[in-house]
Amino acid sequence: MSFISPMPNQQFLWDVFQRVDKDRSGAISADELQQALSNGTWTPFNPETVRLMIGMFDKSDPATGMFDKKQIGTVSFEEFGALWKYVTDWENCFRSFDRDNSGNIDRNELKTALINFGYRLSDQIIDMLIRKYDRAGHGTIYFDDFIQCCIVLHTLTSAFRRLDTDLDGVITIHYEQFLGMVFNLKI
């Protein structure tokens, strides 16, 4: 399934939701979403990227008791609409930076994308991101891995900025503060 279209009407979304909800539970699990998504390579969508996206859009809240235990880690139809738009926006973003239309993002395209997102990272960090998110070992990043890379980078940057009160790009923290910061992140 491809997510290439403007925000569709509710009936269209409902039809897609029903096709993806294979077990007819009324919610889409990570496994169901992974099978429905396409990364353009005929390989399964990265399960870690799917888990991150489900976590972002699953509004179940075990802390308040406002959830159905069977539905934790899933998205409802209402949440699916927001997830659909999110993936569509990422696909459009990905295509805009895939200058050679290869279906993946190379090092220079990733650097251009990150600069456009406001990041000023060294070539060493760009190379490290390519190595980290290049599952095929070709020096490129597929669509699903691009989403994951950007989510993780954004999440880590946000956590850093909360502690960088003077906005100088430097923080001083104790080791346990660092561990607490990293392990409390939803990545």
Short mmCIF file of N, CA, C and O in Angstrom, two decimals, residues 20 44 56 78 106 109 114 129 141 143 145 153 161 164 177:
data_model
loop_
_atom_site.label_atom_id
_atom_site.label_comp_id
_atom_site.label_asym_id
_atom_site.label_seq_id
_atom_site.Cartn_x
_atom_site.Cartn_y
_atom_site.Cartn_z
N VAL A 20 -6.44 -2.90 6.54
CA VAL A 20 -5.23 -3.07 7.35
C VAL A 20 -5.54 -3.84 8.63
O VAL A 20 -4.73 -4.66 9.08
N PRO A 44 10.07 -5.82 4.08
CA PRO A 44 9.17 -5.35 5.14
C PRO A 44 9.59 -3.99 5.69
O PRO A 44 10.78 -3.70 5.80
N MET A 56 3.75 6.98 18.90
CA MET A 56 3.45 8.40 18.77
C MET A 56 1.95 8.66 18.66
O MET A 56 1.46 9.70 19.12
N GLU A 78 -9.57 6.70 14.66
CA GLU A 78 -9.31 8.14 14.81
C GLU A 78 -7.81 8.42 14.80
O GLU A 78 -7.34 9.36 14.17
N ASP A 106 20.87 9.20 -0.20
CA ASP A 106 22.30 9.00 -0.03
C ASP A 106 22.85 10.03 0.96
O ASP A 106 22.11 10.86 1.50
N GLU A 109 22.14 13.71 0.06
CA GLU A 109 20.71 14.01 0.19
C GLU A 109 20.31 14.09 1.66
O GLU A 109 19.52 14.96 2.04
N LEU A 114 18.80 17.32 6.42
CA LEU A 114 19.02 17.72 7.81
C LEU A 114 19.32 19.22 7.92
O LEU A 114 18.88 19.88 8.86
N LEU A 129 25.23 8.56 10.91
CA LEU A 129 23.79 8.33 10.69
C LEU A 129 23.56 7.40 9.50
O LEU A 129 22.69 6.51 9.57
N ILE A 141 19.85 5.29 2.68
CA ILE A 141 18.80 5.05 3.67
C ILE A 141 17.46 4.96 2.94
O ILE A 141 17.12 5.83 2.14
N PHE A 143 13.19 4.72 2.81
CA PHE A 143 12.13 5.57 3.35
C PHE A 143 11.85 5.31 4.82
O PHE A 143 11.83 6.23 5.64
N ASP A 145 13.63 3.84 7.11
CA ASP A 145 14.77 4.15 7.96
C ASP A 145 15.02 5.66 8.06
O ASP A 145 15.49 6.15 9.08
N LEU A 153 16.61 11.53 15.85
CA LEU A 153 17.40 12.76 15.91
C LEU A 153 16.59 13.89 16.57
O LEU A 153 17.10 14.60 17.44
N ARG A 161 17.99 19.90 24.31
CA ARG A 161 17.63 21.32 24.41
C ARG A 161 16.95 21.65 25.74
O ARG A 161 17.07 22.77 26.23
N ASP A 164 19.86 22.38 27.83
CA ASP A 164 20.73 23.45 27.32
C ASP A 164 20.04 24.80 27.52
O ASP A 164 19.63 25.46 26.57
N GLN A 177 22.18 11.31 35.29
CA GLN A 177 21.26 12.23 34.62
C GLN A 177 21.18 11.89 33.13
O GLN A 177 20.10 11.88 32.55
#
